[in-house]
Amino acid sequence: MDEELHERIRDAVTTIPPGTVATYGDIAALAGASTPRLIGRVLSEDGADIPWHRVLRANGTPAPHLVHRQLELLRGEGVLADGQRIDLRTYRWRPE
């Protein structure tokens, strides 16, 4: 992956407002990435300093290894889960 795409992905994640979420696919489309998997890769390798917790899988759930921490961070922003799923119709961010 080139550095420009890497930075576009990080920038896109940074723009997700507190109290909202986006999917890996949303961020891939916004950043021009070929696949949502690249978003997960960037966040796992270089996402600690950006709001990684606002990015979810397409079904509204966190990755299994992040579920407890991610839902805790989202709760702190007012994003409430039904079990381990976030209602994307309620909390999904739609860039203008």
GROMACS .gro file of C-alpha atoms in nm:
model
   96
    1MET     CA    1   0.000   0.000   0.000
    2ASP     CA    2   0.133   0.341  -0.086
    3GLU     CA    3   0.182   0.612   0.174
    4GLU     CA    4  -0.080   0.840   0.017
    5LEU     CA    5  -0.356   0.579   0.053
    6HIS     CA    6  -0.241   0.505   0.405
    7GLU     CA    7  -0.279   0.872   0.498
    8ARG     CA    8  -0.617   0.903   0.322
    9ILE     CA    9  -0.744   0.613   0.532
   10ARG     CA   10  -0.617   0.769   0.854
   11ASP     CA   11  -0.766   1.107   0.756
   12ALA     CA   12  -1.104   0.949   0.677
   13VAL     CA   13  -1.119   0.775   1.016
   14THR     CA   14  -1.024   1.099   1.189
   15THR     CA   15  -1.324   1.275   1.034
   16ILE     CA   16  -1.582   1.042   1.194
   17PRO     CA   17  -1.751   1.263   1.455
   18PRO     CA   18  -1.783   1.152   1.818
   19GLY     CA   19  -2.113   0.976   1.879
   20THR     CA   20  -2.121   0.822   1.532
   21VAL     CA   21  -1.972   0.518   1.361
   22ALA     CA   22  -1.873   0.410   1.011
   23THR     CA   23  -1.807   0.071   0.859
   24TYR     CA   24  -1.480  -0.048   0.714
   25GLY     CA   25  -1.655  -0.030   0.376
   26ASP     CA   26  -1.762   0.330   0.434
   27ILE     CA   27  -1.404   0.431   0.506
   28ALA     CA   28  -1.271   0.231   0.210
   29ALA     CA   29  -1.511   0.414  -0.022
   30LEU     CA   30  -1.425   0.753   0.127
   31ALA     CA   31  -1.049   0.694   0.107
   32GLY     CA   32  -1.052   0.524  -0.232
   33ALA     CA   33  -0.924   0.192  -0.099
   34SER     CA   34  -0.983  -0.117  -0.309
   35THR     CA   35  -1.112  -0.326  -0.019
   36PRO     CA   36  -1.238  -0.270   0.337
   37ARG     CA   37  -0.970  -0.512   0.458
   38LEU     CA   38  -0.708  -0.243   0.400
   39ILE     CA   39  -0.885  -0.025   0.656
   40GLY     CA   40  -0.851  -0.293   0.922
   41ARG     CA   41  -0.488  -0.339   0.833
   42VAL     CA   42  -0.406   0.031   0.867
   43LEU     CA   43  -0.598   0.060   1.194
   44SER     CA   44  -0.427  -0.244   1.344
   45GLU     CA   45  -0.079  -0.125   1.246
   46ASP     CA   46  -0.112   0.253   1.279
   47GLY     CA   47  -0.444   0.346   1.436
   48ALA     CA   48  -0.378   0.390   1.806
   49ASP     CA   49  -0.373   0.770   1.782
   50ILE     CA   50  -0.697   0.807   1.583
   51PRO     CA   51  -1.059   0.714   1.671
   52TRP     CA   52  -1.031   0.352   1.549
   53HIS     CA   53  -1.316   0.254   1.779
   54ARG     CA   54  -1.567   0.434   1.554
   55VAL     CA   55  -1.511   0.184   1.271
   56LEU     CA   56  -1.722  -0.133   1.270
   57ARG     CA   57  -1.789  -0.433   1.053
   58ALA     CA   58  -2.075  -0.407   0.800
   59ASN     CA   59  -2.314  -0.580   1.041
   60GLY     CA   60  -2.255  -0.317   1.313
   61THR     CA   61  -2.031  -0.531   1.532
   62PRO     CA   62  -1.672  -0.480   1.644
   63ALA     CA   63  -1.404  -0.730   1.556
   64PRO     CA   64  -1.421  -1.009   1.817
   65HIS     CA   65  -1.079  -0.935   1.967
   66LEU     CA   66  -1.176  -0.567   2.021
   67VAL     CA   67  -1.539  -0.601   2.127
   68HIS     CA   68  -1.517  -0.509   2.495
   69ARG     CA   69  -1.278  -0.215   2.460
   70GLN     CA   70  -1.448  -0.082   2.148
   71LEU     CA   71  -1.799  -0.093   2.296
   72GLU     CA   72  -1.668   0.073   2.613
   73LEU     CA   73  -1.517   0.361   2.413
   74LEU     CA   74  -1.833   0.399   2.205
   75ARG     CA   75  -2.053   0.402   2.517
   76GLY     CA   76  -1.840   0.688   2.646
   77GLU     CA   77  -1.946   0.883   2.335
   78GLY     CA   78  -2.314   0.798   2.373
   79VAL     CA   79  -2.321   0.517   2.114
   80LEU     CA   80  -2.520   0.235   2.272
   81ALA     CA   81  -2.508  -0.127   2.164
   82ASP     CA   82  -2.784  -0.384   2.159
   83GLY     CA   83  -2.579  -0.672   2.291
   84GLN     CA   84  -2.262  -0.643   2.087
   85ARG     CA   85  -2.421  -0.474   1.785
   86ILE     CA   86  -2.448  -0.103   1.709
   87ASP     CA   87  -2.761   0.003   1.521
   88LEU     CA   88  -2.615   0.153   1.205
   89ARG     CA   89  -2.948   0.318   1.116
   90THR     CA   90  -2.919   0.522   1.435
   91TYR     CA   91  -2.547   0.591   1.469
   92ARG     CA   92  -2.397   0.565   1.119
   93TRP     CA   93  -2.209   0.873   1.003
   94ARG     CA   94  -2.289   0.996   0.655
   95PRO     CA   95  -2.030   1.241   0.524
   96GLU     CA   96  -2.182   1.528   0.331
   0.00000   0.00000   0.00000
